[in-house]
């Protein structure tokens, strides 16, 4: 009897609905609508691949000197019938304050600020009771005022938060929603959206899976970085631009590749200064020391818009180019980098190109400007990720949501046996056939031997019967002497007949018996007739174990990779 692993219900991935708005101070970015507190207060926030926390606007984030629509610009949505100024923790029945702590998420990039931290409900898609909604209590929430982080964010990381060495750590949102069996695995798929594509294409975020309709699967995945602080570390092996002021230009020909961190919390690409200098010449950029940004004047902006340069980023697991099979290319059009920066950096909007100078290796960052043209699939359980070219067919096709199963789960819906189990069954079957063949051979040989012995016994009986018949013909009763060579010597004149006794039960020989008169009768023992042979059952081979059942995960990422090992994440080895 075959044994099957007990079926378990795998939850579907959660597709986080975008806010339908593009917001931000250093570009226009697709946001998500996140609810915090009880009752829910809503904020438009960015998805952060680096953070594990939820950040929303604090009322102190907008001062009287700021534009009157500052709260709205920074993502605060109406609450109780009026425009919110920021998160009102006193209006939440479930809020528990933890204290004021520094915002260290991007300290390597010189971002600063403090946050008022606490624990409260965080809700997606309208929260519990809404279609595909989810609400989790006790989540780490920070209200922020610093304009370095202009919009709040929703963290996709799994690093727990702890406010002291003695305090218990608090798991992230994605860890908690997985622990509650509301998503199938600790994984997600994300692309930042593109305001310049089609008639605006919103961001796409799937928890526990990815949307295959939004990108090309590169069939390769990359391992996490060595430390938990920067898991999405990737090798930038080359950057080549076409249709620049200098024609085709390689910005890494002299510098070589470098390692970088994919971080959607920041808008720009932080690159080594030597690469920034080459881009400055090839694109006619103007570096501004006060803002550390690269501006583009109107004349140059018009020329670049006409040339339409494109930029090819070659990514690999290391900074060294080891061949096309071990890398993937992301092509970014100039329109993705044609951004505007305004308040609070400048009083009026300015055209700028989203690169920043990295003066240290730990500042190398791939920000969300590139993730407009790329889709990333992250599998925390298998510690790998995939980045593929985003697709923008017009109109966009229906979503194709692919589930990333948990590590070690059986993803074969047909419940087919694993290769090891099948091999065990084959070996067991062959052994059983050999045992059966040996048993048949032994039985046939034994039967032949028994038939031979039976024939010999029958022949012996026949000869003895013929001899016995002769004795009876010569035997005379009375005073005559017996001539039966098998009988003992008889006394003459005993007055008793000598009997030929046939023994029952198949005994071939029996001793003489005394009769009632004290005499002995010599008995002629007749051999029994052949007894039918009853064949004993042979040893029945015992059914062995075919093997243990094992599960193979699936993701393209086989992210598995994610994509797809699906143990499947898109792309590669899981």
XYZ file of C-alpha atoms in Angstrom:
574
model
C 0.000 0.000 0.000
C 1.417 3.362 -1.002
C 1.793 5.963 1.701
C 1.280 9.611 0.833
C 2.286 12.693 2.755
C -0.727 14.270 4.395
C -1.998 17.169 2.316
C -1.659 20.603 3.831
C -3.383 23.781 2.784
C -0.979 26.260 1.238
C -2.186 29.860 1.495
C -2.223 31.981 -1.622
C 0.216 34.866 -2.059
C -1.025 38.315 -1.056
C -1.034 40.879 -3.860
C -0.592 44.293 -2.230
C -2.702 46.849 -4.047
C -0.915 50.085 -5.093
C -2.350 53.433 -4.036
C -2.886 54.511 -7.669
C -0.697 57.566 -6.981
C 2.836 58.673 -7.893
C 4.502 60.741 -5.191
C 7.905 61.893 -3.936
C 10.346 64.804 -3.822
C 13.162 63.317 -5.952
C 11.071 61.660 -8.624
C 7.537 60.348 -9.040
C 7.170 56.959 -7.340
C 4.295 54.515 -7.157
C 3.180 54.062 -3.533
C 1.105 51.650 -1.438
C -1.739 52.436 0.953
C -0.951 51.145 4.466
C -3.262 51.423 7.486
C -1.931 51.878 11.027
C -3.739 51.811 14.389
C -7.315 51.216 15.558
C -9.230 52.693 13.864
C -6.981 52.602 10.836
C -5.137 55.748 9.795
C -3.931 55.520 6.193
C -0.631 56.589 4.647
C 0.906 56.289 1.194
C 4.325 54.691 1.621
C 7.101 53.174 -0.458
C 8.090 49.512 -0.439
C 11.532 49.048 1.130
C 13.655 46.025 0.272
C 16.097 46.996 3.029
C 13.854 47.831 5.997
C 11.900 45.466 8.262
C 9.681 48.142 9.827
C 6.712 50.340 8.957
C 7.343 54.090 8.905
C 4.691 56.795 8.530
C 4.624 60.569 8.792
C 4.790 62.168 12.234
C 2.776 65.394 12.789
C 6.088 67.199 13.454
C 7.199 66.333 9.924
C 5.388 69.374 8.567
C 6.155 72.807 10.028
C 4.295 76.107 9.560
C 6.983 77.253 7.114
C 6.364 74.245 4.876
C 3.827 74.209 2.050
C 0.262 73.888 3.286
C -0.112 70.568 1.491
C 3.013 69.156 3.164
C 1.169 66.303 4.956
C -0.437 65.214 1.708
C 2.884 65.465 -0.176
C 4.408 63.215 2.456
C 1.726 60.553 2.207
C -0.769 61.324 5.003
C -4.375 60.537 4.010
C -7.626 61.971 5.392
C -8.664 60.726 8.845
C -11.993 61.350 10.562
C -13.175 63.452 7.674
C -10.216 65.832 7.454
C -6.654 65.913 6.161
C -4.320 64.174 8.594
C -1.138 65.906 9.752
C 0.524 62.588 10.551
C 0.040 59.533 12.719
C -2.001 60.355 15.821
C -1.042 57.583 18.210
C -3.370 58.984 20.882
C -6.258 58.240 18.508
C -5.353 54.539 18.306
C -6.829 52.108 20.828
C -4.101 49.533 20.201
C -0.944 51.672 20.263
C 1.865 50.995 22.751
C 4.782 53.406 22.720
C 8.377 52.148 22.870
C 10.297 55.439 22.762
C 12.282 57.746 20.482
C 15.138 56.129 18.567
C 17.451 57.114 15.712
C 16.652 56.097 12.154
C 19.748 54.137 11.194
C 18.445 52.468 8.065
C 20.541 54.582 5.664
C 23.207 55.954 7.965
C 25.876 54.738 5.510
C 24.376 57.198 3.015
C 24.375 60.008 5.592
C 20.585 59.989 6.081
C 19.675 61.183 9.567
C 16.606 61.522 11.761
C 14.697 60.135 14.722
C 11.481 58.192 14.952
C 8.833 57.801 17.629
C 8.600 54.032 17.901
C 5.755 51.909 19.166
C 3.665 48.792 18.526
C 0.354 48.854 16.722
C -1.854 47.313 14.053
C -0.543 47.424 10.474
C -3.004 46.640 7.688
C -2.723 45.967 3.964
C -5.480 46.078 1.345
C -7.977 47.616 3.772
C -7.224 45.198 6.611
C -9.244 42.278 7.939
C -12.711 42.097 6.460
C -11.631 43.418 3.062
C -10.911 41.333 -0.001
C -7.324 40.083 0.302
C -6.947 42.304 3.365
C -4.659 41.497 6.274
C -4.212 43.181 9.671
C -1.465 42.293 12.148
C -1.305 43.595 15.707
C 1.868 44.357 17.657
C 3.887 45.483 14.634
C 6.806 47.896 14.955
C 5.709 51.334 13.756
C 7.789 54.531 13.655
C 6.395 57.994 13.005
C 9.089 60.068 11.303
C 9.644 63.785 10.834
C 13.027 63.860 9.039
C 12.761 64.988 5.423
C 15.686 62.745 4.489
C 12.978 60.073 4.409
C 10.347 62.126 2.621
C 7.766 59.344 2.367
C 7.117 56.548 4.829
C 7.904 52.963 3.966
C 6.700 49.426 4.326
C 9.577 47.047 5.109
C 10.005 43.772 3.232
C 12.981 42.541 5.268
C 13.009 39.883 7.984
C 15.474 41.358 10.480
C 13.669 41.529 13.839
C 13.635 44.837 15.727
C 14.958 45.086 19.272
C 15.139 48.321 21.256
C 17.695 47.075 23.789
C 19.917 44.111 24.491
C 17.520 42.959 27.202
C 14.289 43.473 25.252
C 12.732 40.710 23.216
C 13.061 41.172 19.472
C 9.907 41.786 17.439
C 9.535 39.946 14.119
C 8.880 41.912 10.944
C 5.528 42.131 9.182
C 6.439 39.534 6.574
C 7.645 37.133 9.277
C 4.426 37.555 11.262
C 2.094 37.175 8.310
C 3.970 33.996 7.364
C 3.796 32.678 10.955
C 0.021 33.179 10.802
C -0.095 31.072 7.622
C -1.458 33.972 5.574
C 1.246 33.696 2.896
C 2.992 30.534 1.663
C 6.608 31.525 2.356
C 9.024 34.262 3.410
C 9.346 35.692 -0.078
C 8.111 38.446 -2.343
C 8.201 39.857 -5.861
C 8.478 43.594 -6.523
C 8.915 46.210 -9.215
C 8.751 49.933 -8.504
C 6.352 50.941 -11.283
C 6.977 53.496 -14.037
C 5.110 56.774 -14.444
C 6.617 57.231 -17.941
C 5.486 53.831 -19.318
C 2.222 53.394 -21.237
C -0.345 55.488 -19.365
C 1.448 55.035 -16.062
C 2.267 51.586 -14.739
C 1.907 51.130 -10.990
C 4.219 49.205 -8.721
C 3.686 45.490 -8.270
C 4.200 43.802 -4.890
C 3.353 40.159 -4.139
C 4.010 38.623 -0.711
C 4.740 34.890 -0.902
C 5.132 34.831 -4.674
C 5.597 36.946 -7.787
C 3.769 38.129 -10.889
C 5.243 36.318 -13.880
C 3.412 38.619 -16.298
C 5.546 41.576 -15.244
C 9.056 40.404 -16.137
C 11.263 38.109 -18.154
C 12.611 35.236 -16.106
C 16.412 35.241 -16.476
C 16.698 31.656 -15.160
C 19.494 32.621 -12.805
C 19.458 33.516 -9.134
C 21.970 35.155 -6.825
C 22.853 34.227 -3.274
C 22.325 36.562 -0.346
C 25.169 38.634 1.019
C 27.196 37.202 3.866
C 25.644 39.426 6.536
C 22.034 40.065 7.480
C 22.522 43.819 7.061
C 22.719 43.679 3.251
C 21.186 40.447 1.925
C 20.506 41.776 -1.582
C 24.151 42.282 -2.485
C 24.844 41.935 -6.189
C 27.806 42.301 -8.519
C 27.625 45.252 -10.940
C 29.904 43.797 -13.600
C 29.534 46.455 -16.253
C 27.570 49.570 -17.217
C 27.405 50.426 -20.918
C 25.428 53.287 -22.471
C 24.407 53.817 -26.085
C 23.440 57.061 -27.865
C 25.245 59.301 -25.399
C 26.997 62.552 -26.331
C 30.077 60.368 -26.873
C 28.243 57.574 -28.665
C 28.587 54.164 -27.003
C 30.381 54.464 -23.688
C 31.486 51.894 -21.132
C 31.579 53.418 -17.669
C 33.318 50.395 -16.108
C 36.005 49.712 -18.703
C 38.709 51.270 -16.547
C 37.262 50.782 -13.067
C 35.976 47.235 -13.400
C 32.946 45.913 -11.567
C 31.901 46.418 -7.964
C 29.503 45.011 -5.383
C 26.341 46.930 -4.619
C 23.171 46.591 -2.522
C 19.701 46.663 -4.049
C 17.730 49.066 -1.857
C 14.394 50.521 -2.918
C 14.350 52.816 0.128
C 16.436 55.382 -1.770
C 15.730 56.773 -5.248
C 19.228 57.093 -6.706
C 22.057 54.815 -7.758
C 25.117 55.341 -5.570
C 28.125 54.556 -7.797
C 31.902 54.858 -7.422
C 33.011 58.432 -8.097
C 35.055 57.401 -11.146
C 31.900 56.033 -12.798
C 29.943 59.183 -11.914
C 32.661 61.333 -13.475
C 32.447 59.414 -16.766
C 28.661 59.689 -16.805
C 28.939 63.390 -16.169
C 30.982 63.830 -19.375
C 28.967 61.463 -21.546
C 25.607 62.981 -20.555
C 26.444 66.629 -19.965
C 25.512 66.517 -16.274
C 26.229 69.250 -13.734
C 27.306 68.192 -10.279
C 25.897 70.304 -7.418
C 27.998 70.048 -4.245
C 25.292 71.585 -2.021
C 22.767 68.865 -2.827
C 25.209 66.178 -4.015
C 22.976 65.755 -7.054
C 23.587 65.884 -10.805
C 21.349 68.456 -12.514
C 20.619 68.802 -16.234
C 19.976 72.192 -17.807
C 17.151 72.690 -20.259
C 19.361 72.612 -23.367
C 21.042 69.379 -22.432
C 17.755 67.895 -21.290
C 16.262 68.537 -24.733
C 19.257 66.958 -26.443
C 19.249 63.848 -24.275
C 15.505 63.502 -24.790
C 16.195 63.487 -28.522
C 19.142 61.076 -28.362
C 17.291 58.710 -26.044
C 20.305 57.000 -24.514
C 19.898 53.547 -23.020
C 21.916 51.980 -20.226
C 22.715 48.283 -19.896
C 23.592 47.053 -16.410
C 25.163 43.623 -16.257
C 24.586 41.935 -12.900
C 26.153 38.775 -11.530
C 26.774 36.947 -8.290
C 30.221 38.541 -8.087
C 31.725 41.765 -9.381
C 33.749 39.818 -11.937
C 32.332 38.915 -15.327
C 32.336 35.120 -15.594
C 30.235 34.832 -18.746
C 26.695 35.381 -19.959
C 25.445 32.178 -18.353
C 26.231 33.581 -14.908
C 24.791 37.056 -15.341
C 21.705 38.976 -16.359
C 21.276 42.299 -18.165
C 18.830 45.059 -17.276
C 18.324 47.690 -19.972
C 17.167 51.080 -18.677
C 15.912 53.795 -21.057
C 16.779 57.429 -20.457
C 13.142 58.122 -19.552
C 13.616 56.067 -16.372
C 16.447 58.392 -15.312
C 14.795 61.597 -16.518
C 13.646 62.779 -13.082
C 12.787 66.019 -11.318
C 13.788 67.124 -7.830
C 11.850 69.808 -5.981
C 10.904 70.807 -2.469
C 12.449 70.424 0.093
C 15.768 70.220 -1.826
C 14.920 73.031 -4.277
C 12.150 75.587 -4.224
C 11.284 74.818 -7.854
C 11.526 71.581 -9.791
C 14.854 70.839 -11.475
C 15.775 68.177 -14.016
C 18.288 65.764 -12.535
C 19.946 62.440 -13.235
C 19.611 59.957 -10.313
C 23.204 59.067 -9.490
C 25.148 59.843 -6.313
C 28.836 59.616 -5.512
C 29.810 56.669 -3.341
C 33.016 57.496 -1.504
C 33.087 54.163 0.360
C 32.317 50.625 -0.775
C 29.480 50.321 1.747
C 27.698 53.190 -0.022
C 27.349 51.395 -3.366
C 23.570 51.154 -3.839
C 21.112 50.280 -6.599
C 18.058 52.410 -5.764
C 14.485 52.269 -7.007
C 15.208 54.304 -10.166
C 16.586 51.101 -11.707
C 13.795 48.984 -10.183
C 11.369 50.813 -12.461
C 12.799 48.649 -15.260
C 13.548 45.537 -13.221
C 11.514 43.000 -11.258
C 13.121 41.435 -8.206
C 12.072 38.148 -6.613
C 13.418 37.580 -3.097
C 13.312 34.226 -1.307
C 14.368 34.675 2.326
C 14.005 30.971 3.107
C 16.434 29.840 0.435
C 18.536 32.999 0.800
C 18.610 33.916 -2.842
C 17.027 36.379 -5.235
C 16.477 36.987 -8.940
C 16.364 40.216 -10.911
C 14.809 40.257 -14.373
C 13.848 42.757 -17.043
C 10.441 44.328 -16.356
C 7.842 44.077 -19.124
C 5.436 46.809 -20.237
C 3.096 45.462 -22.918
C 0.232 47.811 -23.728
C -2.252 46.971 -22.421
C -0.801 45.081 -19.470
C -1.862 41.420 -19.400
C -3.738 39.782 -16.569
C -1.628 38.959 -13.554
C 0.051 35.551 -13.447
C 0.676 35.051 -9.758
C 3.142 32.262 -8.983
C 3.390 30.827 -5.482
C 6.812 30.406 -3.882
C 6.417 27.379 -1.630
C 8.209 27.144 1.703
C 11.579 25.489 1.741
C 11.232 21.703 1.951
C 7.566 21.644 0.931
C 6.163 19.093 -1.540
C 5.083 21.217 -4.495
C 4.002 18.371 -6.786
C 0.220 18.579 -6.975
C 0.058 15.166 -8.590
C 1.657 13.671 -5.467
C 4.160 11.767 -7.587
C 6.897 9.977 -5.733
C 10.336 11.424 -5.496
C 13.223 10.012 -7.505
C 14.623 8.278 -4.414
C 11.321 6.623 -3.631
C 10.891 5.485 -7.224
C 14.412 4.044 -7.228
C 13.635 2.198 -3.991
C 10.499 0.697 -5.490
C 12.380 -0.418 -8.614
C 15.116 -2.075 -6.562
C 12.539 -3.750 -4.339
C 10.573 -5.000 -7.343
C 13.676 -6.489 -8.965
C 14.632 -8.200 -5.723
C 11.121 -9.580 -5.411
C 11.207 -10.945 -8.963
C 14.532 -12.665 -8.319
C 13.219 -14.234 -5.111
C 10.098 -15.441 -6.915
C 12.153 -16.966 -9.719
C 14.368 -18.767 -7.189
C 11.297 -20.097 -5.366
C 9.771 -21.414 -8.615
C 13.044 -23.110 -9.577
C 13.309 -24.764 -6.138
C 9.669 -25.909 -6.272
C 10.019 -27.452 -9.720
C 13.203 -29.264 -8.749
C 11.617 -30.590 -5.566
C 8.533 -31.729 -7.424
C 10.647 -33.592 -9.977
C 12.539 -35.330 -7.164
C 9.310 -36.333 -5.442
C 7.903 -37.756 -8.667
C 11.059 -39.828 -9.114
C 10.827 -41.217 -5.582
C 7.116 -41.969 -6.006
C 7.845 -43.925 -9.174
C 10.574 -45.895 -7.430
C 8.231 -46.739 -4.526
C 5.486 -47.845 -6.902
C 7.927 -50.109 -8.732
C 9.146 -51.608 -5.455
C 5.556 -52.248 -4.332
C 4.772 -53.946 -7.571
C 7.757 -56.280 -7.286
C 6.939 -57.122 -3.666
C 3.304 -57.757 -4.495
C 4.360 -60.194 -7.203
C 6.715 -61.896 -4.760
C 3.990 -62.060 -2.129
C 1.655 -63.717 -4.551
C 4.175 -66.455 -5.148
C 4.541 -67.137 -1.400
C 0.802 -67.544 -1.004
C 0.690 -70.097 -3.752
C 3.364 -72.170 -2.005
C 1.900 -71.819 1.499
C -0.010 -74.857 2.769
C -1.998 -74.767 5.971
C -1.755 -77.562 8.498
C 1.411 -79.541 8.926
C 3.154 -78.129 5.935
C 6.237 -76.060 6.231
C 6.103 -72.315 5.214
C 8.349 -71.359 2.485
C 7.792 -67.578 2.937
C 11.237 -66.261 3.131
C 10.033 -63.196 5.071
C 8.409 -65.197 7.922
C 10.114 -66.443 11.014
C 10.560 -70.237 11.604
C 7.257 -71.786 12.656
C 6.760 -74.741 14.947
C 5.147 -77.650 13.289
C 1.822 -78.824 14.705
C 1.126 -75.577 16.529
C -2.436 -75.696 15.392
C -2.391 -71.990 14.401
C -2.509 -70.500 10.964
C 0.248 -68.105 10.120
C -1.145 -64.752 8.909
C 0.096 -62.195 6.500
C -0.608 -58.860 8.180
C -0.785 -55.564 6.273
C 0.194 -52.718 8.515
C -1.753 -49.534 8.317
C -0.208 -46.112 8.439
C 2.610 -46.608 6.004
C 5.215 -48.214 8.301
C 7.638 -50.265 6.277
C 8.535 -52.566 9.146
C 6.936 -53.819 12.424
C 8.214 -56.343 15.067
C 6.463 -59.658 15.780
C 3.507 -59.512 18.188
C 2.494 -62.163 20.744
C -0.977 -63.544 20.273
C -3.454 -64.618 22.954
C -1.884 -68.022 23.162
C 1.546 -66.735 23.808
C 2.749 -67.583 20.365
C 4.265 -65.226 17.863
C 2.861 -64.431 14.485
C 5.410 -63.634 11.880
C 4.095 -60.653 9.960
C 4.761 -59.902 6.349
C 4.777 -56.182 6.079
C 3.355 -54.799 2.867
C 4.753 -51.457 1.752
C 2.114 -48.747 1.644
C 0.710 -47.266 -1.504
C 2.243 -43.955 -2.538
C 0.793 -41.153 -0.463
C -0.195 -38.003 -2.392
C 2.471 -35.339 -1.981
C 1.215 -32.109 -0.363
C 3.518 -29.266 -1.236
C 4.389 -26.916 1.609
C 4.151 -23.207 0.996
C 7.449 -21.636 0.081
C 8.863 -18.594 1.835
C 6.846 -15.605 0.716
C 9.083 -12.586 0.078
C 8.284 -9.800 2.536
C 7.436 -6.438 0.983
C 10.267 -4.087 1.699
C 10.060 -0.332 2.167
C 10.218 1.413 -1.112
C 11.987 4.365 0.414
C 11.121 7.507 2.237
C 9.097 10.188 0.571
C 10.847 13.452 0.020
C 9.710 16.848 -1.273
C 11.361 18.954 -3.980
C 10.530 22.491 -4.013
C 9.945 24.461 -7.054
C 10.765 28.228 -8.136
C 11.932 29.420 -11.388
C 14.234 30.333 -8.550
C 14.995 27.262 -8.128
C 14.832 30.993 -6.654
C 14.825 28.979 -7.095
C 15.270 30.071 -7.145
C 12.259 32.118 -6.501
C 12.230 32.268 -9.899
C 12.048 29.349 -9.100
C 12.622 26.545 -7.615
C 10.102 27.375 -7.082
C 11.742 24.901 -4.126
C 10.855 27.426 -6.943
C 11.891 30.936 -7.166
C 12.436 32.134 -10.698
C 15.707 31.498 -12.169
C 18.012 29.107 -10.671
C 19.314 26.821 -8.042
C 17.296 26.548 -4.908
